[in-house]
Amino acid sequence: MKLFGRKKEKEKELDAAFSRVKKQINNIDAWDDPKKLEHYILDSCEQIIATTKDIKAEKKEYNVVTKYLDDIQIIDNLPEPKSNEVRSAAANIVEMDNARIAFLESSKKITDEQFVMMEQEQAEIPSVISRMQENERYQAKIKREMNELEGNKSYLEMQIVEENRSRKRYMILAMLVAIAFASFLILSFIIEKYVKMDVGIFRIILFAIVAISAGVLFVVMSNTARDKRNNLKKLNNTISLLNVVRMKYVNVTKAVDYVCDKYDVENSYKLLYVWEQYIEAVKEKEKYEKNNDDLEYFTGRLVRLLKREGLYDVKIWLTQTSALVDRDERIEIRHNLVSRRAKIRDRMEENTKAVKSERDEIDRLMQEHHYYVPEIIEIIDSVDKICGLNKYKTA
């Protein structure tokens, strides 16, 4: 503790010295002033300290990575009985972790709101689903009936329109027959008067034709009128029935829509799916809660087994349990750690070279300019001590 305390005191003294010299430099405006050299040296010293701190952090990380590699070596070299115990405990943890992941995935198949709704009304949900299915079947049946009635209504309306047209055509035909009869009758009188021809037989035939035509037209128009009355009656009955069916359809549709809105589903099939997913989620939850107790047991067991072997970091293996089961995963982890350690070593070498270069540059400048200011030399000596540089005092 005294060693660290002395080191902190030295760093505080060094910071104070930096501040004093910088304050003096900031008051100088001429660039050819020798004090500017001190500014550069101070900057270099600060860079050396910062880089040295990086090197220390890298050394610490390097040592940690090395200890992790040592831990892997210890695990690989465990005797078979101990290795089997560790592998068994880790395998149980992996299995329970997989069950936990399965539970989390299954619970995401329905929304939280749907889960809460199912949980609150789980006693009524089966009857709700059954009733909704019946309503949907009834809705489909009513829909078919409504479509049939709509078709009949359209057909009857077209029939009535056609009968009205036929009645008009027959009336026009009757008028043409009357006009023709009158014309031929007048013609017969003219012939009889001026030609002195007997037209009695012609008139009898004319009367017969007109009588037959009138009779046929009367029968046809009567049938058309009767058909129209029947169709109008059927149309009125169809409209009345259609209104009743529409009312039934509206009511059952409201019942179906209410359930859909309440449970946030599109139909009974979706509601059934949500209910099945809820049942599955409840089972997984119960299994998950049971697994939590087992997970706590096997986690404690694994920690005790690894501590017994004196590993540097036991807890890290709780997140790498699959690597304790599968040797190939440990090989991959070892490869990654070796690569990581090599990169750290390269950074340490680069930073060490940078520190040496900065320090050599300071000596070169001071020797070149014969600039040995006691306060600067004191700062440089302090930097050498803090950074562990083996430099002679330049004074």
Tab-separated table of C-alpha atoms in Angstrom:
chain	number	residue	atom	x	y	z
A	1	MET	CA	0.000	0.000	0.000
A	2	LYS	CA	2.923	2.411	0.775
A	3	LEU	CA	4.406	1.670	-2.648
A	4	PHE	CA	1.187	2.659	-4.425
A	5	GLY	CA	0.863	5.718	-2.161
A	6	ARG	CA	4.365	6.938	-3.048
A	7	LYS	CA	3.647	6.353	-6.730
A	8	LYS	CA	0.471	8.462	-6.566
A	9	GLU	CA	2.379	11.242	-4.773
A	10	LYS	CA	5.030	11.237	-7.527
A	11	GLU	CA	2.345	11.433	-10.204
A	12	LYS	CA	0.715	14.397	-8.393
A	13	GLU	CA	4.068	16.186	-8.132
A	14	LEU	CA	4.675	15.507	-11.841
A	15	ASP	CA	1.273	16.922	-12.782
A	16	ALA	CA	2.002	20.041	-10.744
A	17	ALA	CA	5.369	20.461	-12.485
A	18	PHE	CA	3.679	20.077	-15.902
A	19	SER	CA	1.174	22.742	-14.943
A	20	ARG	CA	3.822	25.231	-13.801
A	21	VAL	CA	5.960	24.868	-16.930
A	22	LYS	CA	2.953	25.013	-19.248
A	23	LYS	CA	1.772	28.190	-17.526
A	24	GLN	CA	5.136	29.801	-18.214
A	25	ILE	CA	5.110	28.613	-21.864
A	26	ASN	CA	1.635	29.947	-22.482
A	27	ASN	CA	2.865	33.450	-21.555
A	28	ILE	CA	5.461	33.363	-24.365
A	29	ASP	CA	4.505	34.617	-27.804
A	30	ALA	CA	7.800	34.388	-29.755
A	31	TRP	CA	8.217	31.049	-31.575
A	32	ASP	CA	12.043	31.324	-31.483
A	33	ASP	CA	11.981	31.414	-27.703
A	34	PRO	CA	13.872	28.446	-26.183
A	35	LYS	CA	10.877	27.809	-23.932
A	36	LYS	CA	9.053	26.348	-26.923
A	37	LEU	CA	11.486	23.432	-26.776
A	38	GLU	CA	10.279	22.781	-23.259
A	39	HIS	CA	6.711	22.668	-24.605
A	40	TYR	CA	7.655	19.953	-27.092
A	41	ILE	CA	9.521	17.986	-24.418
A	42	LEU	CA	6.554	18.214	-22.052
A	43	ASP	CA	4.238	16.981	-24.797
A	44	SER	CA	6.584	14.075	-25.459
A	45	CYS	CA	6.694	13.238	-21.748
A	46	GLU	CA	2.911	13.232	-21.574
A	47	GLN	CA	2.795	10.937	-24.601
A	48	ILE	CA	5.344	8.611	-22.997
A	49	ILE	CA	3.247	8.396	-19.818
A	50	ALA	CA	0.032	7.746	-21.772
A	51	THR	CA	1.692	5.068	-23.908
A	52	THR	CA	3.249	3.473	-20.814
A	53	LYS	CA	-0.205	3.255	-19.246
A	54	ASP	CA	-1.393	1.506	-22.401
A	55	ILE	CA	1.518	-0.930	-22.143
A	56	LYS	CA	0.644	-1.695	-18.518
A	57	ALA	CA	-2.992	-2.320	-19.444
A	58	GLU	CA	-1.855	-4.537	-22.320
A	59	LYS	CA	0.475	-6.469	-19.997
A	60	LYS	CA	-2.425	-7.017	-17.621
A	61	GLU	CA	-4.645	-8.208	-20.473
A	62	TYR	CA	-1.806	-10.403	-21.767
A	63	ASN	CA	-1.456	-12.055	-18.355
A	64	VAL	CA	-5.237	-12.610	-18.100
A	65	VAL	CA	-5.336	-14.246	-21.540
A	66	THR	CA	-2.385	-16.436	-20.575
A	67	LYS	CA	-4.203	-17.524	-17.407
A	68	TYR	CA	-7.293	-18.412	-19.464
A	69	LEU	CA	-5.092	-20.534	-21.721
A	70	ASP	CA	-3.640	-22.192	-18.621
A	71	ASP	CA	-7.183	-22.926	-17.417
A	72	ILE	CA	-7.999	-24.615	-20.732
A	73	GLN	CA	-4.822	-26.690	-20.390
A	74	ILE	CA	-5.843	-27.728	-16.889
A	75	ILE	CA	-9.299	-28.778	-18.107
A	76	ASP	CA	-7.851	-30.729	-21.049
A	77	ASN	CA	-5.448	-32.567	-18.728
A	78	LEU	CA	-8.030	-33.563	-16.122
A	79	PRO	CA	-8.070	-37.271	-15.283
A	80	GLU	CA	-10.972	-39.141	-16.870
A	81	PRO	CA	-13.111	-39.465	-13.695
A	82	LYS	CA	-12.856	-35.724	-12.957
A	83	SER	CA	-13.310	-34.862	-16.618
A	84	ASN	CA	-16.498	-36.943	-16.726
A	85	GLU	CA	-17.876	-35.160	-13.649
A	86	VAL	CA	-17.209	-31.725	-15.145
A	87	ARG	CA	-18.618	-32.736	-18.521
A	88	SER	CA	-21.769	-34.217	-16.918
A	89	ALA	CA	-22.501	-31.092	-14.868
A	90	ALA	CA	-21.863	-28.862	-17.890
A	91	ALA	CA	-24.071	-31.036	-20.127
A	92	ASN	CA	-26.960	-30.691	-17.669
A	93	ILE	CA	-26.526	-26.904	-17.652
A	94	VAL	CA	-26.471	-26.816	-21.481
A	95	GLU	CA	-29.665	-28.891	-21.610
A	96	MET	CA	-31.450	-26.592	-19.165
A	97	ASP	CA	-30.212	-23.502	-21.000
A	98	ASN	CA	-31.680	-24.923	-24.201
A	99	ALA	CA	-34.978	-25.512	-22.379
A	100	ARG	CA	-34.907	-21.913	-21.162
A	101	ILE	CA	-34.309	-20.649	-24.703
A	102	ALA	CA	-37.161	-22.835	-25.963
A	103	PHE	CA	-39.444	-21.362	-23.296
A	104	LEU	CA	-38.500	-17.809	-24.232
A	105	GLU	CA	-39.083	-18.539	-27.921
A	106	SER	CA	-42.422	-20.241	-27.311
A	107	SER	CA	-43.616	-17.420	-25.088
A	108	LYS	CA	-43.032	-14.988	-27.950
A	109	LYS	CA	-45.548	-16.726	-30.224
A	110	ILE	CA	-48.340	-14.721	-28.599
A	111	THR	CA	-48.297	-11.176	-27.296
A	112	ASP	CA	-48.049	-10.333	-23.609
A	113	GLU	CA	-51.577	-8.941	-23.733
A	114	GLN	CA	-52.913	-12.179	-25.193
A	115	PHE	CA	-51.058	-14.224	-22.569
A	116	VAL	CA	-52.525	-12.126	-19.744
A	117	MET	CA	-56.017	-12.377	-21.271
A	118	MET	CA	-55.722	-16.161	-21.577
A	119	GLU	CA	-54.432	-16.377	-18.022
A	120	GLN	CA	-57.269	-14.267	-16.619
A	121	GLU	CA	-60.039	-16.114	-18.466
A	122	GLN	CA	-58.556	-19.578	-18.911
A	123	ALA	CA	-61.632	-21.204	-17.336
A	124	GLU	CA	-63.981	-19.637	-19.913
A	125	ILE	CA	-61.756	-19.763	-23.001
A	126	PRO	CA	-62.698	-23.313	-24.157
A	127	SER	CA	-66.419	-22.449	-24.088
A	128	VAL	CA	-65.673	-19.100	-25.784
A	129	ILE	CA	-63.840	-20.919	-28.593
A	130	SER	CA	-66.673	-23.459	-28.967
A	131	ARG	CA	-69.314	-20.727	-29.019
A	132	MET	CA	-67.306	-18.668	-31.496
A	133	GLN	CA	-66.925	-21.671	-33.807
A	134	GLU	CA	-70.684	-22.247	-33.694
A	135	ASN	CA	-71.318	-18.568	-34.402
A	136	GLU	CA	-68.956	-18.649	-37.365
A	137	ARG	CA	-70.665	-21.738	-38.774
A	138	TYR	CA	-74.059	-20.081	-38.278
A	139	GLN	CA	-72.685	-16.875	-39.809
A	140	ALA	CA	-71.530	-18.795	-42.890
A	141	LYS	CA	-74.936	-20.521	-43.160
A	142	ILE	CA	-76.813	-17.221	-42.829
A	143	LYS	CA	-74.449	-15.678	-45.353
A	144	ARG	CA	-75.322	-18.410	-47.873
A	145	GLU	CA	-79.049	-17.965	-47.226
A	146	MET	CA	-78.704	-14.212	-47.574
A	147	ASN	CA	-76.877	-14.628	-50.889
A	148	GLU	CA	-79.611	-16.985	-52.134
A	149	LEU	CA	-82.335	-14.540	-51.120
A	150	GLU	CA	-80.441	-11.706	-52.761
A	151	GLY	CA	-80.315	-13.808	-55.927
A	152	ASN	CA	-84.032	-14.596	-55.746
A	153	LYS	CA	-84.828	-10.952	-55.111
A	154	SER	CA	-82.844	-9.887	-58.166
A	155	TYR	CA	-84.474	-12.614	-60.279
A	156	LEU	CA	-88.013	-11.626	-59.217
A	157	GLU	CA	-87.301	-7.958	-59.847
A	158	MET	CA	-86.122	-8.790	-63.345
A	159	GLN	CA	-89.205	-10.957	-63.895
A	160	ILE	CA	-91.526	-8.149	-62.836
A	161	VAL	CA	-89.713	-5.698	-65.102
A	162	GLU	CA	-90.035	-8.157	-67.987
A	163	GLU	CA	-93.749	-8.710	-67.263
A	164	ASN	CA	-94.336	-4.952	-67.315
A	165	ARG	CA	-92.647	-4.780	-70.684
A	166	SER	CA	-94.736	-7.725	-71.970
A	167	ARG	CA	-97.964	-6.054	-70.795
A	168	LYS	CA	-97.035	-2.899	-72.699
A	169	ARG	CA	-96.258	-4.921	-75.810
A	170	TYR	CA	-99.602	-6.760	-75.605
A	171	MET	CA	-101.483	-3.496	-75.140
A	172	ILE	CA	-99.803	-2.069	-78.227
A	173	LEU	CA	-100.658	-5.276	-80.104
A	174	ALA	CA	-104.325	-4.985	-78.970
A	175	MET	CA	-104.436	-1.398	-80.214
A	176	LEU	CA	-102.972	-2.472	-83.563
A	177	VAL	CA	-105.595	-5.234	-83.845
A	178	ALA	CA	-108.373	-2.736	-83.039
A	179	ILE	CA	-107.030	-0.270	-85.597
A	180	ALA	CA	-106.721	-3.033	-88.186
A	181	PHE	CA	-110.264	-4.214	-87.462
A	182	ALA	CA	-111.656	-0.713	-87.771
A	183	SER	CA	-109.720	-0.145	-90.986
A	184	PHE	CA	-110.931	-3.367	-92.605
A	185	LEU	CA	-114.479	-2.687	-91.429
A	186	ILE	CA	-114.472	0.769	-93.007
A	187	LEU	CA	-112.929	-0.711	-96.123
A	188	SER	CA	-115.753	-3.260	-96.300
A	189	PHE	CA	-118.370	-0.491	-96.169
A	190	ILE	CA	-116.619	1.445	-98.918
A	191	ILE	CA	-116.424	-1.609	-101.139
A	192	GLU	CA	-120.052	-2.473	-100.467
A	193	LYS	CA	-121.218	1.092	-101.306
A	194	TYR	CA	-119.193	1.845	-104.398
A	195	VAL	CA	-118.449	-1.594	-105.862
A	196	LYS	CA	-121.826	-3.120	-105.019
A	197	MET	CA	-120.087	-6.305	-103.804
A	198	ASP	CA	-121.403	-8.576	-101.125
A	199	VAL	CA	-118.905	-8.372	-98.244
A	200	GLY	CA	-120.907	-10.231	-95.605
A	201	ILE	CA	-118.605	-13.245	-95.570
A	202	PHE	CA	-115.557	-10.935	-95.355
A	203	ARG	CA	-117.077	-9.211	-92.338
A	204	ILE	CA	-117.851	-12.557	-90.668
A	205	ILE	CA	-114.249	-13.688	-91.171
A	206	LEU	CA	-112.971	-10.308	-89.958
A	207	PHE	CA	-115.122	-10.507	-86.844
A	208	ALA	CA	-113.930	-14.058	-86.218
A	209	ILE	CA	-110.246	-13.093	-86.539
A	210	VAL	CA	-110.686	-10.109	-84.226
A	211	ALA	CA	-112.615	-12.199	-81.705
A	212	ILE	CA	-109.942	-14.899	-81.673
A	213	SER	CA	-107.121	-12.306	-81.403
A	214	ALA	CA	-108.904	-10.483	-78.603
A	215	GLY	CA	-109.466	-13.757	-76.775
A	216	VAL	CA	-105.816	-14.762	-77.110
A	217	LEU	CA	-104.623	-11.317	-76.018
A	218	PHE	CA	-107.019	-11.361	-73.087
A	219	VAL	CA	-105.770	-14.782	-71.935
A	220	VAL	CA	-102.117	-13.834	-72.386
A	221	MET	CA	-102.492	-10.497	-70.610
A	222	SER	CA	-104.447	-12.154	-67.804
A	223	ASN	CA	-101.691	-14.720	-67.325
A	224	THR	CA	-99.077	-11.954	-67.378
A	225	ALA	CA	-101.014	-9.962	-64.783
A	226	ARG	CA	-101.422	-13.057	-62.630
A	227	ASP	CA	-97.706	-13.870	-62.905
A	228	LYS	CA	-96.875	-10.317	-62.003
A	229	ARG	CA	-99.102	-10.429	-58.913
A	230	ASN	CA	-97.527	-13.748	-57.882
A	231	ASN	CA	-94.013	-12.423	-58.438
A	232	LEU	CA	-94.799	-9.258	-56.504
A	233	LYS	CA	-96.069	-11.372	-53.649
A	234	LYS	CA	-92.960	-13.555	-53.809
A	235	LEU	CA	-90.757	-10.450	-53.976
A	236	ASN	CA	-92.403	-8.955	-50.898
A	237	ASN	CA	-92.025	-12.243	-49.035
A	238	THR	CA	-88.389	-12.488	-50.171
A	239	ILE	CA	-87.649	-8.932	-49.045
A	240	SER	CA	-89.271	-9.582	-45.664
A	241	LEU	CA	-87.309	-12.815	-45.225
A	242	LEU	CA	-84.130	-11.112	-46.436
A	243	ASN	CA	-84.543	-8.385	-43.827
A	244	VAL	CA	-84.912	-11.010	-41.100
A	245	VAL	CA	-81.860	-12.906	-42.366
A	246	ARG	CA	-79.858	-9.683	-42.592
A	247	MET	CA	-80.721	-8.885	-38.999
A	248	LYS	CA	-79.613	-12.353	-37.919
A	249	TYR	CA	-76.363	-11.947	-39.890
A	250	VAL	CA	-75.689	-8.541	-38.318
A	251	ASN	CA	-76.270	-9.930	-34.817
A	252	VAL	CA	-74.070	-12.997	-35.223
A	253	THR	CA	-71.373	-10.902	-36.930
A	254	LYS	CA	-71.379	-8.501	-33.976
A	255	ALA	CA	-70.920	-11.456	-31.621
A	256	VAL	CA	-68.000	-12.791	-33.686
A	257	ASP	CA	-66.385	-9.351	-34.040
A	258	TYR	CA	-66.662	-8.723	-30.311
A	259	VAL	CA	-64.672	-11.867	-29.522
A	260	CYS	CA	-62.141	-11.045	-32.250
A	261	ASP	CA	-61.607	-7.547	-30.865
A	262	LYS	CA	-61.467	-8.736	-27.279
A	263	TYR	CA	-58.791	-11.363	-27.881
A	264	ASP	CA	-57.085	-9.586	-30.784
A	265	VAL	CA	-57.645	-12.425	-33.280
A	266	GLU	CA	-59.103	-12.736	-36.778
A	267	ASN	CA	-61.270	-15.815	-36.279
A	268	SER	CA	-61.899	-18.866	-34.079
A	269	TYR	CA	-58.989	-20.738	-35.643
A	270	LYS	CA	-56.613	-17.974	-34.577
A	271	LEU	CA	-58.178	-17.900	-31.103
A	272	LEU	CA	-57.715	-21.660	-30.839
A	273	TYR	CA	-54.094	-21.239	-31.912
A	274	VAL	CA	-53.512	-18.549	-29.253
A	275	TRP	CA	-55.100	-20.790	-26.626
A	276	GLU	CA	-52.917	-23.755	-27.630
A	277	GLN	CA	-49.821	-21.555	-27.538
A	278	TYR	CA	-50.831	-20.312	-24.093
A	279	ILE	CA	-51.217	-23.908	-22.826
A	280	GLU	CA	-47.814	-24.766	-24.272
A	281	ALA	CA	-46.269	-21.641	-22.739
A	282	VAL	CA	-47.706	-22.521	-19.318
A	283	LYS	CA	-46.225	-26.021	-19.548
A	284	GLU	CA	-42.882	-24.610	-20.649
A	285	LYS	CA	-43.028	-22.093	-17.819
A	286	GLU	CA	-43.594	-24.849	-15.255
A	287	LYS	CA	-40.771	-26.834	-16.799
A	288	TYR	CA	-38.598	-23.728	-16.848
A	289	GLU	CA	-39.253	-22.996	-13.173
A	290	LYS	CA	-38.370	-26.582	-12.278
A	291	ASN	CA	-35.245	-26.314	-14.412
A	292	ASN	CA	-34.228	-23.190	-12.500
A	293	ASP	CA	-33.896	-25.238	-9.325
A	294	ASP	CA	-31.939	-27.920	-11.178
A	295	LEU	CA	-29.847	-25.253	-12.904
A	296	GLU	CA	-28.883	-23.746	-9.561
A	297	TYR	CA	-27.821	-27.186	-8.307
A	298	PHE	CA	-25.705	-28.116	-11.347
A	299	THR	CA	-24.201	-24.613	-11.540
A	300	GLY	CA	-23.061	-24.877	-7.926
A	301	ARG	CA	-21.713	-28.350	-8.599
A	302	LEU	CA	-19.755	-27.197	-11.649
A	303	VAL	CA	-18.295	-24.215	-9.740
A	304	ARG	CA	-17.133	-26.522	-6.937
A	305	LEU	CA	-15.557	-28.993	-9.372
A	306	LEU	CA	-13.657	-26.243	-11.218
A	307	LYS	CA	-12.554	-24.473	-8.027
A	308	ARG	CA	-11.141	-27.747	-6.841
A	309	GLU	CA	-8.745	-27.690	-9.803
A	310	GLY	CA	-7.517	-24.177	-8.960
A	311	LEU	CA	-8.636	-22.398	-12.120
A	312	TYR	CA	-7.926	-18.670	-12.440
A	313	ASP	CA	-11.522	-17.769	-13.407
A	314	VAL	CA	-14.275	-20.273	-12.665
A	315	LYS	CA	-17.281	-18.062	-13.415
A	316	ILE	CA	-16.267	-17.462	-17.043
A	317	TRP	CA	-16.939	-21.139	-17.744
A	318	LEU	CA	-20.556	-20.753	-16.683
A	319	THR	CA	-21.037	-18.870	-19.954
A	320	GLN	CA	-18.948	-21.412	-21.882
A	321	THR	CA	-20.504	-24.648	-20.621
A	322	SER	CA	-20.835	-26.076	-24.127
A	323	ALA	CA	-17.045	-25.802	-24.458
A	324	LEU	CA	-16.688	-28.008	-21.360
A	325	VAL	CA	-18.781	-30.632	-23.127
A	326	ASP	CA	-17.316	-30.312	-26.630
A	327	ARG	CA	-13.532	-30.474	-26.951
A	328	ASP	CA	-13.677	-28.926	-30.445
A	329	GLU	CA	-15.190	-25.760	-28.980
A	330	ARG	CA	-12.330	-25.558	-26.458
A	331	ILE	CA	-9.862	-25.891	-29.319
A	332	GLU	CA	-11.553	-23.012	-31.094
A	333	ILE	CA	-11.528	-20.903	-27.906
A	334	ARG	CA	-7.829	-21.697	-27.411
A	335	HIS	CA	-7.108	-20.671	-30.996
A	336	ASN	CA	-8.948	-17.358	-30.502
A	337	LEU	CA	-7.110	-16.681	-27.233
A	338	VAL	CA	-3.721	-17.455	-28.820
A	339	SER	CA	-4.518	-15.063	-31.682
A	340	ARG	CA	-5.677	-12.429	-29.206
A	341	ARG	CA	-2.503	-12.811	-27.115
A	342	ALA	CA	-0.341	-12.467	-30.228
A	343	LYS	CA	-2.125	-9.210	-31.145
A	344	ILE	CA	-1.638	-7.901	-27.586
A	345	ARG	CA	2.047	-8.787	-27.749
A	346	ASP	CA	2.399	-6.969	-31.061
A	347	ARG	CA	0.736	-3.860	-29.608
A	348	MET	CA	3.014	-4.000	-26.560
A	349	GLU	CA	6.111	-4.193	-28.791
A	350	GLU	CA	4.871	-1.308	-30.953
A	351	ASN	CA	4.103	0.868	-27.928
A	352	THR	CA	7.436	-0.002	-26.301
A	353	LYS	CA	9.242	1.041	-29.478
A	354	ALA	CA	7.211	4.255	-29.524
A	355	VAL	CA	8.168	5.040	-25.901
A	356	LYS	CA	11.846	4.364	-26.618
A	357	SER	CA	11.703	6.507	-29.744
A	358	GLU	CA	10.030	9.422	-27.882
A	359	ARG	CA	12.544	9.150	-25.039
A	360	ASP	CA	15.541	9.022	-27.388
A	361	GLU	CA	14.174	12.042	-29.232
A	362	ILE	CA	14.038	14.007	-25.965
A	363	ASP	CA	17.711	13.198	-25.233
A	364	ARG	CA	18.704	14.092	-28.792
A	365	LEU	CA	17.001	17.484	-28.651
A	366	MET	CA	18.456	18.362	-25.265
A	367	GLN	CA	21.963	17.367	-26.331
A	368	GLU	CA	21.606	19.123	-29.685
A	369	HIS	CA	20.399	22.401	-28.160
A	370	HIS	CA	22.449	22.072	-24.923
A	371	TYR	CA	19.281	22.852	-23.122
A	372	TYR	CA	19.399	21.493	-19.574
A	373	VAL	CA	16.794	23.269	-17.503
A	374	PRO	CA	16.737	21.819	-13.956
A	375	GLU	CA	12.949	21.849	-13.739
A	376	ILE	CA	12.638	20.020	-17.105
A	377	ILE	CA	15.325	17.517	-16.118
A	378	GLU	CA	13.433	16.863	-12.885
A	379	ILE	CA	10.260	16.181	-14.837
A	380	ILE	CA	12.095	13.830	-17.228
A	381	ASP	CA	13.640	11.921	-14.311
A	382	SER	CA	10.193	11.564	-12.736
A	383	VAL	CA	8.795	10.275	-16.026
A	384	ASP	CA	11.650	7.746	-16.232
A	385	LYS	CA	10.865	6.482	-12.749
A	386	ILE	CA	7.108	6.272	-13.305
A	387	CYS	CA	7.520	4.547	-16.678
A	388	GLY	CA	10.387	2.306	-15.519
A	389	LEU	CA	12.863	3.654	-18.081
A	390	ASN	CA	16.529	2.979	-17.371
A	391	LYS	CA	17.926	6.380	-18.330
A	392	TYR	CA	20.802	8.289	-16.841
A	393	LYS	CA	20.161	11.757	-15.482
A	394	THR	CA	20.890	14.403	-18.076
A	395	ALA	CA	22.646	16.896	-15.864
